[in-house]
Tab-separated table of C-alpha atoms and ligand atoms in Angstrom:
chain	number	residue	atom	x	y	z
A	240	MET	CA	30.868	-18.914	-17.976
A	241	SER	CA	33.226	-16.179	-18.749
A	242	ASP	CA	34.973	-14.355	-15.523
A	243	LYS	CA	33.206	-11.942	-14.358
A	244	THR	CA	34.357	-12.038	-10.818
A	245	ASN	CA	35.591	-8.557	-9.213
A	246	ARG	CA	33.391	-6.904	-12.147
A	247	THR	CA	31.967	-3.530	-10.238
A	248	PHE	CA	29.791	-0.277	-10.868
A	249	THR	CA	30.899	2.807	-9.827
A	250	LEU	CA	28.350	5.277	-8.504
A	251	THR	CA	29.422	9.208	-8.045
A	252	ASP	CA	27.728	11.358	-5.911
A	253	ASN	CA	27.728	14.490	-8.727
A	254	THR	CA	27.152	16.867	-5.523
A	255	THR	CA	29.942	15.544	-3.427
A	256	GLY	CA	32.092	13.944	-5.894
A	257	LYS	CA	32.161	10.757	-3.696
A	258	SER	CA	32.517	7.465	-5.255
A	259	TYR	CA	30.931	4.210	-4.320
A	260	GLU	CA	31.919	0.672	-5.829
A	261	LEU	CA	29.184	-1.707	-6.624
A	262	PRO	CA	30.214	-5.080	-6.773
A	263	VAL	CA	28.429	-7.414	-9.717
A	264	LEU	CA	27.248	-10.819	-8.722
A	265	PRO	CA	27.504	-13.139	-11.950
A	266	ALA	CA	24.686	-15.027	-13.391
A	267	SER	CA	24.935	-18.325	-15.164
A	268	ILE	CA	21.987	-16.751	-17.756
A	269	GLY	CA	20.914	-13.742	-18.265
A	270	PRO	CA	21.518	-10.374	-16.364
A	271	ASP	CA	24.530	-10.698	-14.230
A	272	VAL	CA	23.277	-8.019	-10.774
A	273	ILE	CA	24.865	-5.295	-8.823
A	274	ASP	CA	24.632	-6.015	-5.479
A	275	VAL	CA	23.107	-2.820	-3.646
A	276	ARG	CA	23.351	-4.533	-0.070
A	277	LYS	CA	25.150	-2.297	1.447
A	278	LEU	CA	24.399	0.990	-0.399
A	279	TYR	CA	21.878	2.809	2.502
A	280	ALA	CA	24.888	1.896	4.788
A	281	ASP	CA	27.212	3.593	2.900
A	282	THR	CA	25.106	6.466	1.071
A	283	ASP	CA	22.415	6.962	3.019
A	284	HIS	CA	19.758	6.599	0.462
A	285	PHE	CA	17.788	3.810	-0.952
A	286	THR	CA	17.176	2.757	-4.758
A	287	TYR	CA	13.925	3.632	-5.970
A	288	ASP	CA	11.931	0.760	-8.311
A	289	PRO	CA	7.912	0.972	-8.032
A	290	GLY	CA	7.013	-2.929	-9.036
A	291	PHE	CA	10.606	-3.959	-9.066
A	292	THR	CA	11.227	-3.765	-12.957
A	293	SER	CA	14.845	-3.275	-12.314
A	294	THR	CA	15.059	-4.977	-9.353
A	295	GLY	CA	16.046	-8.782	-8.278
A	296	SER	CA	14.705	-9.702	-5.060
A	297	CYS	CA	16.608	-13.141	-4.872
A	298	GLU	CA	18.678	-15.890	-5.742
A	299	SER	CA	17.173	-18.519	-7.566
A	300	LYS	CA	18.242	-21.866	-9.506
A	301	ILE	CA	14.239	-22.485	-10.029
A	302	THR	CA	12.968	-20.833	-13.427
A	303	TYR	CA	14.742	-19.381	-16.037
A	304	ILE	CA	12.839	-16.571	-18.485
A	305	ASP	CA	14.431	-14.692	-21.276
A	306	GLY	CA	11.788	-12.128	-22.232
A	307	ASP	CA	13.214	-11.119	-25.069
A	308	GLN	CA	13.648	-14.326	-26.580
A	309	GLY	CA	10.621	-16.008	-25.371
A	310	VAL	CA	12.324	-18.803	-23.472
A	311	LEU	CA	11.421	-20.558	-20.283
A	312	LEU	CA	12.909	-23.649	-18.128
A	313	TYR	CA	12.481	-25.140	-15.418
A	314	ARG	CA	15.566	-26.241	-13.855
A	315	GLY	CA	17.120	-25.733	-17.055
A	316	TYR	CA	14.746	-27.962	-19.548
A	317	ALA	CA	12.675	-25.843	-22.125
A	318	ILE	CA	9.047	-25.609	-21.405
A	319	ALA	CA	8.102	-26.878	-24.540
A	320	GLU	CA	9.957	-29.942	-24.252
A	321	LEU	CA	8.804	-30.794	-20.615
A	322	ALA	CA	4.842	-30.274	-21.938
A	323	GLU	CA	5.580	-32.598	-24.731
A	324	GLN	CA	7.516	-35.207	-23.049
A	325	SER	CA	7.118	-34.946	-19.192
A	326	ASP	CA	4.012	-34.746	-16.889
A	327	PHE	CA	3.128	-32.862	-14.228
A	328	MET	CA	4.376	-35.477	-11.109
A	329	GLU	CA	7.278	-35.284	-12.824
A	330	THR	CA	7.509	-31.774	-13.993
A	331	CYS	CA	6.916	-31.125	-9.829
A	332	TYR	CA	9.496	-33.631	-8.925
A	333	LEU	CA	12.109	-31.551	-11.018
A	334	LEU	CA	10.501	-28.233	-10.133
A	335	LEU	CA	11.266	-29.250	-5.801
A	336	TYR	CA	14.401	-31.388	-5.988
A	337	GLY	CA	16.114	-30.069	-9.387
A	338	GLU	CA	16.634	-32.924	-10.941
A	339	LEU	CA	14.049	-35.507	-13.080
A	340	PRO	CA	13.433	-38.573	-10.966
A	341	THR	CA	14.430	-41.822	-11.668
A	342	LYS	CA	11.714	-44.605	-12.198
A	343	ALA	CA	12.227	-45.974	-8.428
A	344	GLN	CA	11.847	-41.916	-7.684
A	345	LYS	CA	9.159	-40.811	-9.643
A	346	ASN	CA	7.296	-43.618	-8.830
A	347	LYS	CA	7.526	-43.313	-4.270
A	348	PHE	CA	6.202	-39.388	-5.397
A	349	GLU	CA	3.370	-40.030	-6.794
A	350	HIS	CA	2.489	-42.654	-3.848
A	351	ASP	CA	3.388	-40.331	-1.615
A	352	ILE	CA	1.273	-37.184	-3.427
A	353	THR	CA	-1.506	-39.324	-4.010
A	354	TYR	CA	-2.076	-40.891	-0.405
A	355	HIS	CA	-2.029	-36.739	1.128
A	356	THR	CA	-4.966	-36.134	-1.603
A	357	MET	CA	-7.456	-36.611	1.209
A	358	LEU	CA	-9.080	-33.681	3.265
A	359	HIS	CA	-9.456	-34.291	7.237
A	360	GLU	CA	-12.887	-34.374	7.259
A	361	GLN	CA	-13.693	-31.532	9.416
A	362	LEU	CA	-12.575	-29.214	6.551
A	363	MET	CA	-15.151	-30.201	4.690
A	364	TYR	CA	-17.507	-27.336	7.129
A	365	PHE	CA	-14.976	-24.904	6.347
A	366	PHE	CA	-16.896	-24.839	2.850
A	367	ARG	CA	-20.366	-23.900	4.210
A	368	GLY	CA	-19.632	-20.928	5.897
A	369	PHE	CA	-19.791	-19.431	2.184
A	370	ARG	CA	-22.338	-18.693	-0.051
A	371	ARG	CA	-23.076	-20.555	-3.201
A	372	ASP	CA	-22.277	-18.103	-4.602
A	373	ALA	CA	-18.960	-16.855	-3.242
A	374	HIS	CA	-16.348	-16.582	-5.803
A	375	PRO	CA	-14.219	-19.897	-5.738
A	376	MET	CA	-11.140	-18.166	-5.305
A	377	ALA	CA	-12.143	-16.570	-2.332
A	378	VAL	CA	-13.148	-20.423	-1.105
A	379	MET	CA	-9.171	-21.243	-1.825
A	380	CYS	CA	-8.415	-18.577	-0.167
A	381	GLY	CA	-9.683	-19.275	2.932
A	382	VAL	CA	-9.910	-22.960	3.522
A	383	VAL	CA	-5.989	-23.291	2.347
A	384	GLY	CA	-5.395	-21.302	4.855
A	385	ALA	CA	-7.246	-23.329	7.083
A	386	LEU	CA	-5.021	-25.946	6.859
A	387	SER	CA	-2.216	-24.531	8.762
A	388	ALA	CA	-5.475	-25.176	11.974
A	389	PHE	CA	-5.388	-28.890	11.045
A	390	TYR	CA	-1.774	-29.532	10.325
A	391	HIS	CA	0.233	-29.004	13.326
A	392	ASP	CA	3.015	-31.711	12.928
A	393	SER	CA	4.320	-29.805	9.669
A	394	THR	CA	4.341	-26.245	10.218
A	395	ASP	CA	8.201	-25.981	11.900
A	396	ILE	CA	9.682	-24.322	9.031
A	397	THR	CA	13.022	-24.519	9.865
A	398	ASP	CA	12.515	-28.287	10.129
A	399	PRO	CA	13.205	-29.585	6.449
A	400	LYS	CA	11.348	-33.082	7.276
A	401	HIS	CA	8.039	-30.203	8.224
A	402	ARG	CA	8.507	-28.174	5.060
A	403	MET	CA	8.887	-31.395	2.586
A	404	VAL	CA	5.623	-32.993	4.115
A	405	ALA	CA	3.675	-29.542	4.071
A	406	SER	CA	4.801	-29.098	0.166
A	407	TYR	CA	3.645	-32.699	-0.338
A	408	ARG	CA	0.216	-31.989	1.165
A	409	LEU	CA	-0.177	-28.841	-0.366
A	410	LEU	CA	0.411	-30.328	-4.029
A	411	ALA	CA	-1.652	-33.451	-3.048
A	412	LYS	CA	-4.459	-31.603	-1.776
A	413	MET	CA	-4.959	-28.516	-3.733
A	414	PRO	CA	-6.844	-30.017	-6.272
A	415	THR	CA	-9.123	-31.641	-3.770
A	416	ILE	CA	-9.496	-28.406	-2.403
A	417	ALA	CA	-10.236	-26.805	-6.182
A	418	ALA	CA	-12.719	-29.517	-7.392
A	419	MET	CA	-14.586	-29.458	-3.611
A	420	ALA	CA	-15.113	-25.147	-4.356
A	421	TYR	CA	-16.621	-25.765	-7.545
A	422	LYS	CA	-19.186	-29.014	-6.531
A	423	TYR	CA	-19.995	-26.640	-3.306
A	424	SER	CA	-20.917	-23.406	-5.688
A	425	ILE	CA	-23.366	-25.899	-7.788
A	426	GLY	CA	-24.964	-27.714	-4.541
A	427	GLN	CA	-23.072	-30.904	-5.637
A	428	PRO	CA	-22.199	-33.382	-3.401
A	429	PHE	CA	-18.274	-33.353	-2.459
A	430	VAL	CA	-16.397	-36.312	-4.521
A	431	TYR	CA	-13.209	-38.216	-2.841
A	432	PRO	CA	-10.200	-38.039	-4.635
A	433	ARG	CA	-8.961	-42.400	-5.884
A	434	ASN	CA	-5.728	-43.596	-5.341
A	435	ASP	CA	-6.334	-45.495	-8.668
A	436	LEU	CA	-6.162	-42.149	-10.978
A	437	LYS	CA	-2.999	-39.998	-12.301
A	438	TYR	CA	-3.129	-36.052	-10.803
A	439	ALA	CA	-4.339	-34.581	-13.671
A	440	GLU	CA	-7.168	-37.324	-14.069
A	441	ASN	CA	-8.274	-37.351	-10.450
A	442	PHE	CA	-8.650	-33.902	-10.594
A	443	LEU	CA	-10.976	-34.434	-13.653
A	444	TYR	CA	-12.904	-36.839	-11.882
A	445	MET	CA	-13.381	-34.990	-8.446
A	446	MET	CA	-14.605	-31.807	-10.682
A	447	PHE	CA	-17.027	-33.934	-12.834
A	448	SER	CA	-18.100	-37.189	-11.586
A	449	ASN	CA	-21.085	-37.351	-9.682
A	450	PRO	CA	-22.745	-40.568	-7.617
A	451	ALA	CA	-25.642	-40.566	-10.015
A	452	GLU	CA	-23.209	-42.281	-13.398
A	453	GLU	CA	-20.302	-43.480	-14.013
A	454	TYR	CA	-17.472	-41.149	-14.617
A	455	ILE	CA	-15.004	-41.710	-18.032
A	456	ILE	CA	-11.859	-40.274	-17.969
A	457	ASN	CA	-10.866	-39.046	-21.639
A	458	PRO	CA	-7.724	-39.477	-22.421
A	459	VAL	CA	-7.238	-36.368	-24.851
A	460	ILE	CA	-8.841	-33.990	-21.993
A	461	SER	CA	-6.410	-35.360	-19.279
A	462	LYS	CA	-3.829	-35.282	-21.078
A	463	ALA	CA	-4.226	-31.585	-21.643
A	464	MET	CA	-5.240	-30.528	-18.234
A	465	ASP	CA	-1.680	-32.356	-17.323
A	466	LYS	CA	-0.206	-29.995	-19.914
A	467	ILE	CA	-2.046	-27.009	-18.993
A	468	LEU	CA	-0.780	-28.117	-15.411
A	469	ILE	CA	2.924	-28.262	-16.224
A	470	LEU	CA	2.650	-25.222	-17.974
A	471	HIS	CA	1.550	-22.725	-14.934
A	472	ALA	CA	3.879	-24.286	-12.399
A	473	ASP	CA	6.590	-22.179	-11.924
A	474	HIS	CA	7.434	-18.695	-13.519
A	475	GLU	CA	10.088	-17.186	-11.455
A	476	GLN	CA	9.602	-14.093	-9.066
A	477	ASN	CA	6.322	-13.244	-10.309
A	478	ALA	CA	3.082	-10.860	-8.082
A	479	SER	CA	2.189	-13.870	-6.698
A	480	THR	CA	5.629	-15.540	-5.659
A	481	SER	CA	6.825	-13.140	-4.572
A	482	THR	CA	4.005	-12.582	-2.454
A	483	VAL	CA	4.194	-15.794	-0.784
A	484	ARG	CA	8.040	-14.982	-0.447
A	485	LEU	CA	7.396	-12.195	1.220
A	486	ALA	CA	4.665	-14.128	3.529
A	487	GLY	CA	7.624	-16.826	4.254
A	488	SER	CA	9.896	-14.214	4.914
A	489	SER	CA	8.313	-13.655	8.337
A	490	GLY	CA	8.102	-17.406	9.133
A	491	ALA	CA	4.759	-17.583	8.476
A	492	ASN	CA	3.507	-21.446	7.743
A	493	PRO	CA	3.343	-22.419	4.938
A	494	PHE	CA	-0.464	-22.911	4.563
A	495	ALA	CA	-0.821	-19.237	5.340
A	496	CYS	CA	1.585	-18.137	2.871
A	497	ILE	CA	0.307	-20.292	-0.092
A	498	SER	CA	-2.984	-18.682	0.918
A	499	ALA	CA	-1.390	-15.062	0.579
A	500	GLY	CA	-0.499	-16.420	-2.898
A	501	ILE	CA	-3.487	-18.152	-3.852
A	502	ALA	CA	-4.862	-14.102	-3.127
A	503	SER	CA	-2.308	-12.109	-5.134
A	504	LEU	CA	-2.771	-14.598	-8.220
A	505	TRP	CA	-6.354	-14.115	-8.042
A	506	GLY	CA	-5.690	-10.338	-9.279
A	507	PRO	CA	-6.580	-9.644	-12.763
A	508	ALA	CA	-3.522	-7.988	-13.926
A	509	HIS	CA	-2.315	-11.774	-13.028
A	510	GLY	CA	-3.706	-15.057	-12.689
A	511	GLY	CA	-6.990	-14.052	-12.870
A	512	ALA	CA	-6.353	-12.453	-16.492
A	513	ASN	CA	-7.946	-16.204	-17.778
A	514	GLU	CA	-10.925	-15.082	-16.358
A	515	ALA	CA	-10.933	-11.617	-17.396
A	516	VAL	CA	-10.208	-12.818	-21.051
A	517	LEU	CA	-13.137	-15.171	-21.296
A	518	ASN	CA	-15.222	-12.459	-20.103
A	519	MET	CA	-13.486	-9.813	-22.437
A	520	LEU	CA	-14.357	-12.185	-25.498
A	521	GLU	CA	-17.880	-12.760	-24.213
A	522	GLN	CA	-17.691	-8.646	-24.274
A	523	ILE	CA	-16.626	-8.434	-27.843
A	524	GLY	CA	-19.167	-10.512	-29.148
A	525	ASP	CA	-18.776	-10.755	-32.191
A	526	VAL	CA	-15.506	-9.954	-34.850
A	527	LYS	CA	-17.080	-7.010	-36.094
A	528	ASN	CA	-16.175	-5.519	-32.682
A	529	ILE	CA	-13.032	-6.355	-32.792
A	530	PRO	CA	-11.530	-2.770	-33.825
A	531	GLU	CA	-13.429	-1.208	-31.381
A	532	PHE	CA	-12.066	-2.808	-28.596
A	533	ILE	CA	-8.359	-2.642	-29.841
A	534	ALA	CA	-9.276	1.331	-29.834
A	535	ARG	CA	-10.286	1.486	-26.403
A	536	ALA	CA	-7.150	-0.892	-25.457
A	537	LYS	CA	-4.841	1.718	-27.160
A	538	ASP	CA	-7.163	4.573	-25.949
A	539	LYS	CA	-4.697	6.583	-22.588
A	540	GLU	CA	-8.049	7.415	-21.617
A	541	ASP	CA	-9.646	4.159	-21.359
A	542	SER	CA	-8.813	2.038	-18.717
A	543	PHE	CA	-9.682	-1.122	-20.868
A	544	ARG	CA	-6.750	-3.811	-21.700
A	545	LEU	CA	-6.670	-6.156	-24.021
A	546	MET	CA	-6.556	-9.180	-21.509
A	547	GLY	CA	-4.048	-11.863	-22.370
A	548	PHE	CA	-2.052	-10.119	-23.708
A	549	GLY	CA	1.229	-8.092	-22.592
A	550	HIS	CA	3.309	-9.116	-20.182
A	551	ARG	CA	6.284	-7.814	-17.595
A	552	VAL	CA	8.886	-9.855	-18.622
A	553	TYR	CA	7.561	-11.369	-22.191
A	554	LYS	CA	8.596	-8.949	-25.092
A	555	ASN	CA	8.276	-11.634	-27.628
A	556	PHE	CA	5.730	-14.668	-27.406
A	557	ASP	CA	4.970	-15.749	-24.210
A	558	PRO	CA	6.307	-19.746	-25.394
A	559	ARG	CA	3.462	-21.137	-22.786
A	560	ALA	CA	1.220	-19.653	-25.405
A	561	LYS	CA	2.452	-20.992	-28.033
A	562	VAL	CA	2.160	-24.916	-26.643
A	563	LEU	CA	-1.536	-23.504	-25.532
A	564	GLN	CA	-2.844	-22.641	-28.832
A	565	GLN	CA	-1.672	-26.289	-30.215
A	566	SER	CA	-3.818	-27.578	-27.066
A	567	CYS	CA	-6.636	-25.287	-27.577
A	568	HIS	CA	-7.055	-27.003	-31.259
A	569	ASP	CA	-6.658	-30.605	-29.764
A	570	VAL	CA	-8.718	-30.375	-27.494
A	571	LEU	CA	-11.846	-28.670	-29.506
A	572	ASN	CA	-11.341	-31.243	-32.115
A	573	GLU	CA	-11.625	-33.814	-29.599
A	574	LEU	CA	-14.630	-33.225	-28.744
A	575	GLY	CA	-16.137	-32.086	-31.541
A	576	ILE	CA	-16.290	-28.336	-31.566
A	577	THR	CA	-15.663	-26.711	-34.905
A	578	ASP	CA	-18.039	-23.461	-34.351
A	579	GLU	CA	-16.732	-21.822	-30.965
A	580	PRO	CA	-17.322	-18.686	-31.854
A	581	LEU	CA	-14.704	-16.930	-28.916
A	582	LEU	CA	-12.141	-19.098	-30.376
A	583	ASP	CA	-12.898	-16.955	-33.834
A	584	ILE	CA	-12.552	-13.937	-31.798
A	585	ALA	CA	-9.476	-15.124	-29.927
A	586	MET	CA	-7.506	-15.927	-33.446
A	587	GLU	CA	-8.746	-12.895	-35.142
A	588	LEU	CA	-7.819	-10.728	-32.272
A	589	GLU	CA	-4.744	-12.019	-32.258
A	590	ARG	CA	-4.082	-11.480	-35.543
A	591	ILE	CA	-4.959	-8.098	-36.119
A	592	ALA	CA	-3.659	-7.378	-32.268
A	593	LEU	CA	-0.267	-8.677	-33.427
A	594	GLU	CA	0.014	-6.440	-36.651
A	595	ASP	CA	-1.072	-3.190	-34.972
A	596	PRO	CA	1.484	-0.624	-34.621
A	597	TYR	CA	0.642	-0.289	-30.981
A	598	PHE	CA	0.851	-3.235	-29.876
A	599	ILE	CA	4.049	-3.868	-32.195
A	600	GLU	CA	6.018	-0.929	-30.779
A	601	LYS	CA	4.928	-1.798	-26.949
A	602	LYS	CA	6.021	-5.525	-27.885
A	603	LEU	CA	2.480	-6.649	-26.517
A	604	TYR	CA	2.388	-10.390	-27.296
A	605	PRO	CA	-0.263	-13.191	-26.257
A	606	ASN	CA	0.303	-14.630	-22.754
A	607	VAL	CA	-0.348	-17.583	-21.206
A	608	ASP	CA	-3.790	-16.391	-20.030
A	609	PHE	CA	-5.138	-16.179	-23.586
A	610	TYR	CA	-5.624	-19.413	-24.431
A	611	SER	CA	-6.592	-21.385	-21.464
A	612	GLY	CA	-9.878	-19.835	-20.918
A	613	ILE	CA	-10.876	-21.386	-24.157
A	614	ILE	CA	-9.082	-24.936	-23.179
A	615	PHE	CA	-10.904	-24.633	-19.740
A	616	ARG	CA	-14.353	-23.253	-21.288
A	617	ALA	CA	-14.200	-26.396	-23.686
A	618	ILE	CA	-13.318	-28.915	-21.299
A	619	GLY	CA	-16.534	-27.344	-18.963
A	620	ILE	CA	-15.332	-25.427	-16.509
A	621	PRO	CA	-16.845	-22.187	-15.484
A	622	THR	CA	-15.198	-19.044	-15.738
A	623	SER	CA	-15.106	-18.462	-12.091
A	624	MET	CA	-12.877	-21.434	-11.571
A	625	PHE	CA	-10.100	-20.810	-14.371
A	626	THR	CA	-8.036	-18.805	-11.744
A	627	VAL	CA	-8.848	-21.836	-9.393
A	628	LEU	CA	-6.865	-24.070	-11.648
A	629	PHE	CA	-3.873	-21.802	-12.030
A	630	SER	CA	-3.488	-21.790	-8.585
A	631	VAL	CA	-3.852	-25.112	-8.483
A	632	ALA	CA	-0.930	-26.018	-11.143
A	633	ARG	CA	1.181	-22.648	-9.345
A	634	THR	CA	1.500	-24.329	-5.728
A	635	VAL	CA	4.160	-26.002	-7.174
A	636	GLY	CA	6.495	-23.357	-8.221
A	637	TRP	CA	4.998	-21.466	-4.954
A	638	VAL	CA	6.527	-24.202	-2.358
A	639	ALA	CA	9.647	-24.736	-4.642
A	640	GLN	CA	10.226	-20.670	-4.086
A	641	TRP	CA	9.450	-21.146	-0.930
A	642	ASN	CA	11.876	-23.885	0.351
A	643	GLU	CA	14.481	-22.435	-1.904
A	644	MET	CA	14.056	-19.408	0.054
A	645	ILE	CA	14.087	-20.823	3.514
A	646	GLU	CA	16.987	-22.804	2.730
A	647	ASP	CA	19.086	-19.438	1.347
A	648	PRO	CA	21.837	-18.741	3.890
A	649	SER	CA	21.533	-14.747	2.957
A	650	GLN	CA	17.265	-15.257	3.798
A	651	LYS	CA	16.287	-12.057	6.041
A	652	ILE	CA	12.600	-11.124	6.733
A	653	GLY	CA	11.716	-8.795	3.371
A	654	ARG	CA	11.376	-5.244	4.715
A	655	PRO	CA	11.868	-3.062	1.333
A	656	ARG	CA	12.248	0.918	1.907
A	657	GLN	CA	10.625	4.226	0.762
A	658	LEU	CA	10.896	7.212	-1.305
A	659	TYR	CA	8.418	9.528	1.463
A	660	THR	CA	7.068	12.587	0.322
A	661	GLY	CA	4.678	13.293	3.077
A	662	GLU	CA	4.758	16.017	5.838
A	663	THR	CA	7.303	16.480	7.355
A	664	GLY	CA	7.035	17.413	10.987
A	665	ARG	CA	3.624	19.386	12.415
A	666	SER	CA	2.391	19.467	16.452
A	667	TYR	CA	-0.929	18.423	17.035
A	668	LEU	CA	-3.739	20.593	16.703
A	669	PRO	CA	-6.691	19.984	19.801
A	670	LEU	CA	-10.100	20.126	18.157
A	671	ALA	CA	-11.584	22.782	19.613
A	672	LYS	CA	-8.592	24.723	17.773
A	673	ARG	CA	-9.838	23.835	14.762
A	674	PRO	CA	-11.984	25.158	12.240
B	72	SDX	C1	0.062	-13.578	-16.029
B	72	SDX	O1	4.544	-12.030	-13.815
B	72	SDX	C2	4.841	-13.143	-14.301
B	72	SDX	O2	5.572	-13.865	-14.540
B	72	SDX	C3	3.003	-13.055	-14.242
B	72	SDX	C4	2.160	-14.387	-15.663
B	72	SDX	C5	2.918	-15.548	-14.338
B	72	SDX	O3	3.218	-16.914	-15.061
B	72	SDX	O4	2.936	-15.926	-13.152
B	72	SDX	O5	2.958	-14.723	-16.788
B	72	SDX	C6	0.795	-15.055	-15.672
B	72	SDX	O6	-0.092	-12.878	-14.911
B	72	SDX	C7	0.302	-13.127	-17.466
B	72	SDX	C8	-0.195	-11.512	-17.421
B	72	SDX	C9	-1.331	-11.626	-17.452
B	72	SDX	N1	-2.082	-10.461	-17.630
B	72	SDX	C10	-2.953	-9.934	-18.221
B	72	SDX	O7	-3.206	-10.277	-19.166
B	72	SDX	C11	-3.416	-7.997	-17.866
B	72	SDX	C12	-3.610	-7.490	-19.101
B	72	SDX	N2	-2.115	-7.271	-19.315
B	72	SDX	C13	-1.546	-5.968	-18.558
B	72	SDX	O8	-2.040	-5.660	-17.947
B	72	SDX	C14	0.135	-5.880	-18.977
B	72	SDX	O9	0.585	-5.982	-20.011
B	72	SDX	C15	1.016	-6.744	-17.272
B	72	SDX	C16	0.589	-6.291	-15.906
B	72	SDX	C17	1.025	-7.942	-17.815
B	72	SDX	C18	2.068	-5.919	-17.459
B	72	SDX	O10	2.522	-4.563	-16.957
B	72	SDX	P1	3.585	-3.683	-17.387
B	72	SDX	O11	4.703	-4.736	-17.520
B	72	SDX	O12	3.494	-3.245	-15.516
B	72	SDX	O13	3.613	-3.252	-18.539
B	72	SDX	P2	2.790	-1.542	-18.419
B	72	SDX	O14	1.348	-2.152	-17.368
B	72	SDX	O15	3.803	-0.876	-17.992
B	72	SDX	O16	2.267	-1.013	-19.865
B	72	SDX	C19	3.590	-0.854	-21.082
B	72	SDX	C20	2.645	-0.309	-21.854
B	72	SDX	C21	1.718	0.626	-21.035
B	72	SDX	O17	1.336	1.891	-22.189
B	72	SDX	P3	2.432	3.298	-21.690
B	72	SDX	O18	1.851	3.789	-20.604
B	72	SDX	O19	3.935	2.821	-21.853
B	72	SDX	O20	1.855	4.365	-22.707
B	72	SDX	O21	1.667	-1.517	-22.777
B	72	SDX	C22	0.419	-0.670	-22.482
B	72	SDX	C23	0.302	0.009	-21.092
B	72	SDX	O22	-0.334	1.319	-21.588
B	72	SDX	N3	0.013	-1.906	-21.774
B	72	SDX	C24	-1.060	-2.405	-22.511
B	72	SDX	C25	-1.451	-4.114	-22.057
B	72	SDX	N4	-0.406	-4.287	-21.844
B	72	SDX	C26	0.687	-3.402	-21.092
B	72	SDX	N5	-1.987	-1.616	-23.397
B	72	SDX	C27	-3.656	-2.622	-24.174
B	72	SDX	N6	-3.539	-3.970	-23.571
B	72	SDX	C28	-2.572	-4.373	-22.458
B	72	SDX	N7	-2.831	-5.964	-22.296
């Protein structure tokens, strides 16, 4: 790394001629940052960056994205390598601890997670408060938030042991809660987790087995699910992770913070996009209708957007979409699904969009959500559960980032300021004197 210390940016007020030196903090890779922490004290001015397009909210060592090159690294390891050669439990260990585990560390980690997959029996009653047709993300927000009412022995965020116990509990219980949300929605009995199954296998077992018959794990499907979990595990300071960090910065307990992250992920511009992609493909209905929808996506007067396309950071192919595209074909081939019309529409939509000057100029490429929904649908997961699966995968990223924030000595409560353009002060007018 070149010697970047002592670099500064000079800011000059062109009305007073006064200059301010802003230090540059060097990154190990990617953009350096201009440290504006003293800007308000020195200049009586705030920076202004709605949507945080040019703002670094924190220092992190967990995930790195190069949007122009389409690069995604978890603790320095390329996502395609991890998806091909690792598994989700090992990736969770890597994200949480920063290093790939030894064989002994991996076995202990998997054992500890496995033996936390059951829920307190009382929690089952929370589901009954929801209508059966409640969106499963609403159930996830409620039940995950309720965990803070059950696990008082791991909510002291200043205690690293408490934090890790809470992190393990969240990682272990999310698949169980997600599968219960699904079973509740279809009126089937909850399925208890099994300690002899791997994480992804256990999730599929809790989702699809029932008391009336034996459930056979399909290794191709469970491998695809494990790969999908890896691909969705973390993604730098996205909206839901930033939500978890902001909630955690006030000292809120980890269960409440993850519930806040689930709520943010639910939005169709974020994790809800995988559900929106399937709904969009079904709305398009036939390859011949694609040009109409491409035209709508380009029409400034039309709020329609091509779901699964575009990204705040990636201005190239989302590397996760490339891996998912292959997994999509593997799953469909394994299941003998050769006539999936939605996949035909998706492939033709991708081909047309990538040749269209509007999408090329705006650097709108397929993102992680473009293919995941087709795989989930092929596995038999209902569209309303797609974002729930995303939240199961992303929980490890949320808790890793949450732990990193709390351990950061420079950490303060997040409290952004604003550009105020409202009324500048007026006297109250009693009702009797108003027109
Ligand atoms: C995820 O942050 C993360 O890392 C998120 C995520 C993760 O792993 O956590 O990667 C997961 O959320 C992926 C994104 C899933 N969302 C979607 O697929 C929804 C559709 N995509 C868009 O809503 C949009 O692309 C966003 C929200 C993803 C990004 O929006 P930005 O960065 O705020 O960009 P923008 O809205 O300012 O768009 C820039 C231009 C605009 O046109 P102009 O105003 O410049 O003329 O591109 C256009 C937009 O109108 N545009 C699109 C488009 N996305 C952007 N036009 C049509 N279709 C689209 N999908």
